[in-house]
PDB file of C-alpha atoms in Angstrom:
ATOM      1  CA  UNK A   1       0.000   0.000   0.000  1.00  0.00           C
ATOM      2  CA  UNK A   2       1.110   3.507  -1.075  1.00  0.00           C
ATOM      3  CA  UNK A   3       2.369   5.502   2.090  1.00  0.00           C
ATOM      4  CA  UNK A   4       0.233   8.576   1.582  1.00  0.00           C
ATOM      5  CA  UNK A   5       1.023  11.565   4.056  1.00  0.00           C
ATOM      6  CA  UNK A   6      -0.182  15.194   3.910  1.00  0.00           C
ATOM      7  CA  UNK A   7       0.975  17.977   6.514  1.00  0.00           C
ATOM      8  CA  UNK A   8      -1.305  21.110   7.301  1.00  0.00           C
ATOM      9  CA  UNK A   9      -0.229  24.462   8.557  1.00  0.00           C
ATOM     10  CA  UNK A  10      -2.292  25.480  11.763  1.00  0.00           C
ATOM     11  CA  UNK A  11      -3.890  28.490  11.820  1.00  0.00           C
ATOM     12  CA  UNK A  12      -2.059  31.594  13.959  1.00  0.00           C
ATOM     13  CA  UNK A  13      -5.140  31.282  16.746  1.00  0.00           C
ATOM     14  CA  UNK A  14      -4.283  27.723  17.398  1.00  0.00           C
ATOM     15  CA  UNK A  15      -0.095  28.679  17.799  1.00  0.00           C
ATOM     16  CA  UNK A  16      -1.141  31.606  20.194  1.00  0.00           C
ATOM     17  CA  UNK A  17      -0.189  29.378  23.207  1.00  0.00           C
ATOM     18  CA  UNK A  18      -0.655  30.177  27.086  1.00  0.00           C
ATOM     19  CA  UNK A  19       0.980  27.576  28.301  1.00  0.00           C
ATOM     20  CA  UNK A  20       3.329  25.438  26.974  1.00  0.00           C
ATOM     21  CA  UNK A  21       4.256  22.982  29.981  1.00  0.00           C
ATOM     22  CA  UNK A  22       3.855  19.334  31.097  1.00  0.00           C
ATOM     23  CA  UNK A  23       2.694  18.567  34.152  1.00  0.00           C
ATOM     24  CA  UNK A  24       2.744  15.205  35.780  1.00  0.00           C
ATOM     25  CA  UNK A  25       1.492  14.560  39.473  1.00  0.00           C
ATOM     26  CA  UNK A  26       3.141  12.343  41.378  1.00  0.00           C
ATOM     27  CA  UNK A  27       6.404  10.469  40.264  1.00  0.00           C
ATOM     28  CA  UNK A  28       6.381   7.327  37.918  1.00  0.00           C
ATOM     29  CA  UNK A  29       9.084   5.499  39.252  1.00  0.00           C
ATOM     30  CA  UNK A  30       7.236   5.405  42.572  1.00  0.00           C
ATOM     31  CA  UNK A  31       4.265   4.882  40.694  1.00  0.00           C
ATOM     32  CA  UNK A  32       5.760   1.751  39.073  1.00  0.00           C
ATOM     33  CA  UNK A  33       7.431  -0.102  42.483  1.00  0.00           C
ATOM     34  CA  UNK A  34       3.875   0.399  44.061  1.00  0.00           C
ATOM     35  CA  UNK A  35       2.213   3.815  45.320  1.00  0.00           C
ATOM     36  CA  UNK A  36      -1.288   3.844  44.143  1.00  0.00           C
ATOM     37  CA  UNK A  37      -2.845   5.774  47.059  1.00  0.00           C
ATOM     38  CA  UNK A  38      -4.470   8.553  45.096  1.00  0.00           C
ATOM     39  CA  UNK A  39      -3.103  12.209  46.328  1.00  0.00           C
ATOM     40  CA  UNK A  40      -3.196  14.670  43.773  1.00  0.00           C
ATOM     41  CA  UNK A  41      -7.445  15.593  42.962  1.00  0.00           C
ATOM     42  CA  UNK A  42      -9.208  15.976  39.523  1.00  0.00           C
ATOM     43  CA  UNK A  43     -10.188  19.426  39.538  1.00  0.00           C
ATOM     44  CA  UNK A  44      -6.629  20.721  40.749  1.00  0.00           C
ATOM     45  CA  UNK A  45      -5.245  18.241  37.499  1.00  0.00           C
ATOM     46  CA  UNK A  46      -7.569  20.402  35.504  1.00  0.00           C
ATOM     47  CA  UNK A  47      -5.759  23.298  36.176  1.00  0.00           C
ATOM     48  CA  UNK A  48      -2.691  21.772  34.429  1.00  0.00           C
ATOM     49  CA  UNK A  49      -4.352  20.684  31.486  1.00  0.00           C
ATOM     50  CA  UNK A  50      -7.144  19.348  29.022  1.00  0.00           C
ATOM     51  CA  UNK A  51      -5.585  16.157  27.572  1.00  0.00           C
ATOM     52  CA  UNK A  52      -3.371  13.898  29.259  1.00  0.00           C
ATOM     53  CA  UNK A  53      -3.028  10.393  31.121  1.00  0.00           C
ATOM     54  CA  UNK A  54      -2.542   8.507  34.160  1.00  0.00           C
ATOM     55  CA  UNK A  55      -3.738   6.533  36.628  1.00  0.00           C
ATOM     56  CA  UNK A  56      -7.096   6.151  38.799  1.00  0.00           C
ATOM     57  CA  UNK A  57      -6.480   5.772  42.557  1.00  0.00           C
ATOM     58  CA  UNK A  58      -5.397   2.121  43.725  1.00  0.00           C
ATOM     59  CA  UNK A  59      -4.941   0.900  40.231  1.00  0.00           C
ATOM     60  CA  UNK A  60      -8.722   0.406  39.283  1.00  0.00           C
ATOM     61  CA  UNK A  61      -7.457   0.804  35.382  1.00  0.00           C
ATOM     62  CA  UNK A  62      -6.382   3.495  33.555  1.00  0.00           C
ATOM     63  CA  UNK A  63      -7.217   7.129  33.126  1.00  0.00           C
ATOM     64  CA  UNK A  64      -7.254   9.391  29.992  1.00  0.00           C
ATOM     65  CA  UNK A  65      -8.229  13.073  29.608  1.00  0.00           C
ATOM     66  CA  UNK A  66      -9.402  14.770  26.428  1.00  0.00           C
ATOM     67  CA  UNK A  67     -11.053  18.328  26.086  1.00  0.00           C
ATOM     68  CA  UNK A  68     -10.892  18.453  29.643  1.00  0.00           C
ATOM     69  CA  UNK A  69     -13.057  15.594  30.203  1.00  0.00           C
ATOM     70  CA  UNK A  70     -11.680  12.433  32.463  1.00  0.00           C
ATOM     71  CA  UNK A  71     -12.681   9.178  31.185  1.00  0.00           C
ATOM     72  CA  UNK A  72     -11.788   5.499  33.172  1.00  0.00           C
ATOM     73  CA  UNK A  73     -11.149   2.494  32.078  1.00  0.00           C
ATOM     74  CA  UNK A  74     -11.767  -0.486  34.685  1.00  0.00           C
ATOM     75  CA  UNK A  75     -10.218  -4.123  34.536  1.00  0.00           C
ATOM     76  CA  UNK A  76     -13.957  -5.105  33.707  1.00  0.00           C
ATOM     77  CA  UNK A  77     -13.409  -3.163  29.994  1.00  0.00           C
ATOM     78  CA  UNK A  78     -16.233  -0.723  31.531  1.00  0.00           C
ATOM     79  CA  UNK A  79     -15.634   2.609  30.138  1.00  0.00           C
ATOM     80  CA  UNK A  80     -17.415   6.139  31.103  1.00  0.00           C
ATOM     81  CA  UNK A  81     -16.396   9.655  32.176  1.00  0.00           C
ATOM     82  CA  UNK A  82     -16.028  10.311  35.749  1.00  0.00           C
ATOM     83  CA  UNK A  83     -16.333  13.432  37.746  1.00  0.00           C
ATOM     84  CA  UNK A  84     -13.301  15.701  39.140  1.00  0.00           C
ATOM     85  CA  UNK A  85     -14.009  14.574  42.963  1.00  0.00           C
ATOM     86  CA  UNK A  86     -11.464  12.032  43.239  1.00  0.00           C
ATOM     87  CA  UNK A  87      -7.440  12.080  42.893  1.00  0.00           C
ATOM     88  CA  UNK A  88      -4.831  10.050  41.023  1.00  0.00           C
ATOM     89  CA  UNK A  89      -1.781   8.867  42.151  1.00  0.00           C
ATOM     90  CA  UNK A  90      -0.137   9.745  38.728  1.00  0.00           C
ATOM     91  CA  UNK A  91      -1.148  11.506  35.486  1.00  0.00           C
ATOM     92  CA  UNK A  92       0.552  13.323  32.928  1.00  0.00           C
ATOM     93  CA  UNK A  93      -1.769  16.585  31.352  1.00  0.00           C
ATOM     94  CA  UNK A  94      -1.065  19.605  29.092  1.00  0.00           C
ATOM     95  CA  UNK A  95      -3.104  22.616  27.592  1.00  0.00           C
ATOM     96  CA  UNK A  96      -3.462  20.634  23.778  1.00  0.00           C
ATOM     97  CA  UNK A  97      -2.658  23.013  21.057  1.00  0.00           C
ATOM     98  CA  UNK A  98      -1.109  21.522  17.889  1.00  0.00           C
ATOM     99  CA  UNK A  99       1.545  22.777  16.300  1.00  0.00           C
ATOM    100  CA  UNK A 100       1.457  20.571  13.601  1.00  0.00           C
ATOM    101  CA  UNK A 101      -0.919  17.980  11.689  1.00  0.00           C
ATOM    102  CA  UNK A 102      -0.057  15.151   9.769  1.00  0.00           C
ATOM    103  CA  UNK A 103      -2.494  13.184   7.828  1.00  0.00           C
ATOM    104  CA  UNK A 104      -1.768   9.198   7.106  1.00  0.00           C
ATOM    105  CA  UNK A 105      -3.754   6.721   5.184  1.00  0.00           C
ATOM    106  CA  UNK A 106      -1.413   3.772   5.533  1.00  0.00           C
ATOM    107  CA  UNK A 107      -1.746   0.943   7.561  1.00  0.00           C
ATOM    108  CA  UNK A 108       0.305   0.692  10.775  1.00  0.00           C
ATOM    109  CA  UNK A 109       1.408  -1.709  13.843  1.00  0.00           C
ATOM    110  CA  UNK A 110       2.641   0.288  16.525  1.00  0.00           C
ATOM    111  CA  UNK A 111       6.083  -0.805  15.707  1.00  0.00           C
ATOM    112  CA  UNK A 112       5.750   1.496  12.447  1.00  0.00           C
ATOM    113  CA  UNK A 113       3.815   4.175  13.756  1.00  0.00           C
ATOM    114  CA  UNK A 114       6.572   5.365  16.365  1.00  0.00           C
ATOM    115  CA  UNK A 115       8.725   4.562  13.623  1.00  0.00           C
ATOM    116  CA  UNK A 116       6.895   6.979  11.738  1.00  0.00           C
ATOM    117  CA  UNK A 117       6.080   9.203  14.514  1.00  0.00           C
ATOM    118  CA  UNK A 118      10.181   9.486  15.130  1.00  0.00           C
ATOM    119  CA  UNK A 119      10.425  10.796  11.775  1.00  0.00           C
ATOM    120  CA  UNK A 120       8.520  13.272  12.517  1.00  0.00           C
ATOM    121  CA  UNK A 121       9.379  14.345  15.927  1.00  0.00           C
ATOM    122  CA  UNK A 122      13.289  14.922  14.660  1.00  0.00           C
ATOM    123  CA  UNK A 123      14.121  16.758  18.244  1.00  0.00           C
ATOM    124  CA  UNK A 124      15.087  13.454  19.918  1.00  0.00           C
ATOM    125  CA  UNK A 125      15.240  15.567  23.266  1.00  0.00           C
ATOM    126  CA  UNK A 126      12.214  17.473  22.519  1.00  0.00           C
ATOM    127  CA  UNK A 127       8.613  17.048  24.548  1.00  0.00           C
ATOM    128  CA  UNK A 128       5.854  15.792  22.625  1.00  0.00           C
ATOM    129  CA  UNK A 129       2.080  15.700  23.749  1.00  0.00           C
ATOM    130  CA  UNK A 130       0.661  13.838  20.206  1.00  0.00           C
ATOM    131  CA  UNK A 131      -3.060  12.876  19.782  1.00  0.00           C
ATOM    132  CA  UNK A 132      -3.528  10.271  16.789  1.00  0.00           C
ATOM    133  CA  UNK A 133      -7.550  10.822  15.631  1.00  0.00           C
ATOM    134  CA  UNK A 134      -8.998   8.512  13.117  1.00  0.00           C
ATOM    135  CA  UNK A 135      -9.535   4.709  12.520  1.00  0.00           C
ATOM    136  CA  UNK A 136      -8.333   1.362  13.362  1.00  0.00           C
ATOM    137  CA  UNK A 137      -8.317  -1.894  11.700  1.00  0.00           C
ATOM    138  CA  UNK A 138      -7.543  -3.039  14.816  1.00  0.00           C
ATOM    139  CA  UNK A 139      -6.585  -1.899  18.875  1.00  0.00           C
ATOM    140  CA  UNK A 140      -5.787  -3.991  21.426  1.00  0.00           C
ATOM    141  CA  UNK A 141      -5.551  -2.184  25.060  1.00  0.00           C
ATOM    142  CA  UNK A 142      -5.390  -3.189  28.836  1.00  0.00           C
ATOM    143  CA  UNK A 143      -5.938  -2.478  32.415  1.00  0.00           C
ATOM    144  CA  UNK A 144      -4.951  -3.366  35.499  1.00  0.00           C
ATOM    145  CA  UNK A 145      -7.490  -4.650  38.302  1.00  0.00           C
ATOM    146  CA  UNK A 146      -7.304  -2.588  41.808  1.00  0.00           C
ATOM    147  CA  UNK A 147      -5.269  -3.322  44.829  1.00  0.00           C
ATOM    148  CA  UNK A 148      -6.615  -4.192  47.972  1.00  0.00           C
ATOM    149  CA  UNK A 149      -4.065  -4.398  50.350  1.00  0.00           C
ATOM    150  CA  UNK A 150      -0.710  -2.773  51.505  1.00  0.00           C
ATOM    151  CA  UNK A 151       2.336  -3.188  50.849  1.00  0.00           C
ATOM    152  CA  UNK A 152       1.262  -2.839  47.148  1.00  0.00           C
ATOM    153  CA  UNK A 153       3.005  -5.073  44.820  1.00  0.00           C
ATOM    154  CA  UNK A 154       4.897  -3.493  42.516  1.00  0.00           C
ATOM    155  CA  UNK A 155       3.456  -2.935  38.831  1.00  0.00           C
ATOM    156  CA  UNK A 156       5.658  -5.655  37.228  1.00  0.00           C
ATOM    157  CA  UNK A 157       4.505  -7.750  39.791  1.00  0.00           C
ATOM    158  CA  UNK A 158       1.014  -7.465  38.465  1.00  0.00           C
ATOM    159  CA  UNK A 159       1.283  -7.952  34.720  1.00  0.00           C
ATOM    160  CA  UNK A 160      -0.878 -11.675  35.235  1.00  0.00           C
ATOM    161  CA  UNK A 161      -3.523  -9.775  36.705  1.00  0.00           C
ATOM    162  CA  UNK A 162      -3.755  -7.475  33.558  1.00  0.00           C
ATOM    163  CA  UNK A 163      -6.896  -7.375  31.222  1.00  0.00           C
ATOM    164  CA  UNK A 164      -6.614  -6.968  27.370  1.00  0.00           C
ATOM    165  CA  UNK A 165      -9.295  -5.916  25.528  1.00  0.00           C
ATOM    166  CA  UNK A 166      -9.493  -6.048  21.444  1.00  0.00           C
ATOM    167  CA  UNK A 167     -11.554  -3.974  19.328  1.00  0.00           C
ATOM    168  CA  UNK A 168     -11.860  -4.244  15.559  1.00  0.00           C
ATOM    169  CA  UNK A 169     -12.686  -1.700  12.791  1.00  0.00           C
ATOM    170  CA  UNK A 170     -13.100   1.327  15.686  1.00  0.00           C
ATOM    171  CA  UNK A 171     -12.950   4.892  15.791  1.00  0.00           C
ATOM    172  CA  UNK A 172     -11.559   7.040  18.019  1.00  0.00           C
ATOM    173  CA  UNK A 173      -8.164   8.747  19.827  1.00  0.00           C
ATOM    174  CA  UNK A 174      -4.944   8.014  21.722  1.00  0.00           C
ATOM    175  CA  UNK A 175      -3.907  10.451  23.398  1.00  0.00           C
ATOM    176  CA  UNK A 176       0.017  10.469  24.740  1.00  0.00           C
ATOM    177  CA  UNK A 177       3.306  11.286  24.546  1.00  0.00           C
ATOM    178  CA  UNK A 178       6.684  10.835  23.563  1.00  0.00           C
ATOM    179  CA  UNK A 179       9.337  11.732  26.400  1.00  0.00           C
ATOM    180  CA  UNK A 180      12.994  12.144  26.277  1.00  0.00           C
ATOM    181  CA  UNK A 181      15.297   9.845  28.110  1.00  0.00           C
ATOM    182  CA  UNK A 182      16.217  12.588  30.870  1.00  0.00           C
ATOM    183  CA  UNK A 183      13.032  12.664  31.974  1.00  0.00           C
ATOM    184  CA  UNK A 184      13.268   9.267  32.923  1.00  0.00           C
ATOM    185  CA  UNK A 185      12.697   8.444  36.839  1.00  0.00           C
ATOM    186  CA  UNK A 186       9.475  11.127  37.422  1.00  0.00           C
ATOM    187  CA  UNK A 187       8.060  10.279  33.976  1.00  0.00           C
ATOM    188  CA  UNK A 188       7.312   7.411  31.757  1.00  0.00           C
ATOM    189  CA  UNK A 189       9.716   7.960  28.571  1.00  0.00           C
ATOM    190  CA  UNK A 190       9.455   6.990  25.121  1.00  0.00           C
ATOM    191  CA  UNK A 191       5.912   6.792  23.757  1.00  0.00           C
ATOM    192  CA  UNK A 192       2.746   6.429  26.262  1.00  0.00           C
ATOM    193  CA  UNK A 193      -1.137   6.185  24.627  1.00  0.00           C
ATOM    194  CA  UNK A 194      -3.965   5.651  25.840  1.00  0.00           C
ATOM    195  CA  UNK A 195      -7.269   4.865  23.906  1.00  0.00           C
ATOM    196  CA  UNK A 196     -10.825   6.397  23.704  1.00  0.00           C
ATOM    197  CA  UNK A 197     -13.391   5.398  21.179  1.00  0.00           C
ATOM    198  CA  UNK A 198     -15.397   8.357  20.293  1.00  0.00           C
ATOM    199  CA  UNK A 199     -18.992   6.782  21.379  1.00  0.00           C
ATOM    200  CA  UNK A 200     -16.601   7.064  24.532  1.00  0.00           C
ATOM    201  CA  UNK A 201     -17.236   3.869  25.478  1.00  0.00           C
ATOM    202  CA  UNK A 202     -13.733   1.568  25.057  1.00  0.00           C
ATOM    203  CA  UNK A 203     -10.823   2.423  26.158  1.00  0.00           C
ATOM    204  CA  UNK A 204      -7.132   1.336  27.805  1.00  0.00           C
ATOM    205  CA  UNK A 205      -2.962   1.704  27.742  1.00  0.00           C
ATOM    206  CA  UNK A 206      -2.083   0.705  24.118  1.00  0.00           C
ATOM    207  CA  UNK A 207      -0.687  -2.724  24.227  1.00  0.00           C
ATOM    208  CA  UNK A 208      -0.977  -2.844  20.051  1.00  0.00           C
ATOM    209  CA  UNK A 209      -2.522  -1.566  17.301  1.00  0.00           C
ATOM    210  CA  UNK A 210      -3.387  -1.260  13.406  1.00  0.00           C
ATOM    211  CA  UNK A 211      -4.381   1.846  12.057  1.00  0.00           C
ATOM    212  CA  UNK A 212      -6.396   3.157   8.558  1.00  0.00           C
ATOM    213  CA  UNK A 213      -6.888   6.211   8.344  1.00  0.00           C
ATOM    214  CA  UNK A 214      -5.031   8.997  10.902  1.00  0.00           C
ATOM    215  CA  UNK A 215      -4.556  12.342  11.916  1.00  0.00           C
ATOM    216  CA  UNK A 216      -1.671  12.846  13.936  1.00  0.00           C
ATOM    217  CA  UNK A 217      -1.795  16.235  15.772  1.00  0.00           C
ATOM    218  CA  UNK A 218       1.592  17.214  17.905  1.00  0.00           C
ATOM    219  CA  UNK A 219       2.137  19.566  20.473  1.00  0.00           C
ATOM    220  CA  UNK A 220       5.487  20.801  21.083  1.00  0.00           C
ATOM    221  CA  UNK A 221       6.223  21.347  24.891  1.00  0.00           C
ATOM    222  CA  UNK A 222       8.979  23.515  25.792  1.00  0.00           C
ATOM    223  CA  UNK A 223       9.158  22.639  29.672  1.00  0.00           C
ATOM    224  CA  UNK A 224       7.676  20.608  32.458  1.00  0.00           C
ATOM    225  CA  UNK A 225       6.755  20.276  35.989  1.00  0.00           C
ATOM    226  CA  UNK A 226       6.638  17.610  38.513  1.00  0.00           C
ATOM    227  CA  UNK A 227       4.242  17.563  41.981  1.00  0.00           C
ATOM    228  CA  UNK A 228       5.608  15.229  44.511  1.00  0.00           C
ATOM    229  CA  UNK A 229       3.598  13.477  46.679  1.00  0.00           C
ATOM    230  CA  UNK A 230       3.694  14.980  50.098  1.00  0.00           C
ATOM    231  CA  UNK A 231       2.941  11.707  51.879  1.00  0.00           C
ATOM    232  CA  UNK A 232       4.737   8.982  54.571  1.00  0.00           C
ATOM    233  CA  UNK A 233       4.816   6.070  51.758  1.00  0.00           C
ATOM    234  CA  UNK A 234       6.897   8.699  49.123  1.00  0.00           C
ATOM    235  CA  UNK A 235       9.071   9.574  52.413  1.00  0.00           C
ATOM    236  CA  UNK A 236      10.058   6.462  53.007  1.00  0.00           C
ATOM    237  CA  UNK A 237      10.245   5.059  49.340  1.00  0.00           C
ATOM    238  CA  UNK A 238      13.275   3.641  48.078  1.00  0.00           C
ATOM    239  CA  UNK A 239      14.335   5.551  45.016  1.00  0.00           C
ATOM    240  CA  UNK A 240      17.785   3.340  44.200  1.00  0.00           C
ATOM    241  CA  UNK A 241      16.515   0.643  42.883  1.00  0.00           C
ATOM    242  CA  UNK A 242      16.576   0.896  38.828  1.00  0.00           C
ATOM    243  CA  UNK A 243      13.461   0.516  37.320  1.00  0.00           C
ATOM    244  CA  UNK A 244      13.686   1.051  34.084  1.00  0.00           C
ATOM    245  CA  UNK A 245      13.157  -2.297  32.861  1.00  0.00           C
ATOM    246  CA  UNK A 246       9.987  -2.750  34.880  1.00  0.00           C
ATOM    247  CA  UNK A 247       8.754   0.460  33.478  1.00  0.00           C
ATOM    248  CA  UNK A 248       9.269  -1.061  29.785  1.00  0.00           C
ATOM    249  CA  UNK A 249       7.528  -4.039  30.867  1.00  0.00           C
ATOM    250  CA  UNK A 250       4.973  -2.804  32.403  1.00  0.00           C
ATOM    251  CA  UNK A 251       4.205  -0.390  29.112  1.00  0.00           C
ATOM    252  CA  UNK A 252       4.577  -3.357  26.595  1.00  0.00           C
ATOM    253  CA  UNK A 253       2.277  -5.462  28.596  1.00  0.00           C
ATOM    254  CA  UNK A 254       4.663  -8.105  28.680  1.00  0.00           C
ATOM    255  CA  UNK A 255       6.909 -10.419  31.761  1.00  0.00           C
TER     256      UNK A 255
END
């Protein structure tokens, strides 16, 4: 099939930025080896952004925000929006303006879509917020079931206990990210998606994927911001253990 590829200018209204930062709550290494007690609320997270992702508290799945609407995905596959009452223990958000838009009607795995997306995103130390609109041959996503009692196994731990969830011929978003590698330790780096159908009513982490027809909109970031956790468990956790290869683990889906 003929790779076909068309890139639009955005209009002057849409590069008029206010703000031009990532913000993540909490700190994904932590995240990772086990700290899942929610501490940072929804409607603060707002603040920071209208599109993002993270995590719901104790695990119960995963967490995605578009047009500053929170949507959760449970182990169960149930998908809905939720209200900004509660708190996450981690999420990654931005304001979402793109600075650029790429159009692609070739069929991808996600092996060749970050391929693609890398040659497109030629800062390999730049911050990228990237939402990828159209639709999919095929999308396979997961979620994690909640914990129920502390100590909290760490992430890699849990990787049985994962759901996976395959839809076919779907429309919809991921919305995510592609971080540099000094970022690594607070954030996840590399690329990070979660999915939302648009009747809103699928969703998960990307485990795989095969797309049709795309838009890719990208959002260049030009600095970030981290909230620690104020809390005994972040006190007392023990940062010098390398985690790194759980973290890649734990986004492929795989032990």
């Amino acid at each position: 099939m003929m790779l076909c590829i068309y890139a639009f200018p955005v209009s002057a209204q849409q590069q008029a930025k206010t703000n031009n930062t990532l913000f993540t709550a909490g700190h994904a290494s932590a995240f990772i080896g086990g700290l899942y007690d929610a501490y940072y609320p929804y409607n603060k997270l707002k603040l920071h952004g209208d599109f993002g992702l993270g995590a719901p508290d104790k695990l119960d799945g995963e967490l995605l925000m578009l047009h500053g609407k929170i949507y959760q995905t449970q182990s169960s596959g149930k998908t809905f929006e939720i209200p900004d009452t509660g708190s996450t223990p981690f999420s990654v958000v931005n304001f979402f303006h793109a600075d650029k838009i790429v159009k692609a009607s070739v069929q991808m795995n996600k092996e060749k879509l970050y391929a693609y997306l890398d040659s497109v995103l030629p800062n390999k130390n730049g911050i990228y917020a990237i939402r990828i609109k159209g639709s999919f041959n095929a999308i396979k996503t997961r979620a994690f079931p909640a914990v129920k009692q502390k100590p909290y196994p760490p992430l890699a731990s849990m990787l049985a206990l994962q759901q996976f969830f395959n839809f076919n011929d779907v429309k919809g978003d991921l919305v995510g990210y592609r971080l540099p590698g000094y970022m690594e330790g607070p954030n996840i780096t590399g690329y990070h998606f979660h999915f939302l159908s648009d009747d809103t009513k699928a969703g998960g982490h990307i485990i795989d994927l095969l797309t049709d027809v795309i838009s890719i909109e990208i959002d260049y970031l030009d600095s970030f911001t981290v909230d620690l956790p104020q809390t005994k468990d972040f006190n007392n956790f023990d940062f010098r253990k390398d985690r790194s290869a759980e973290v890649r683990q734990v986004e492929n889906g795989k032990e």
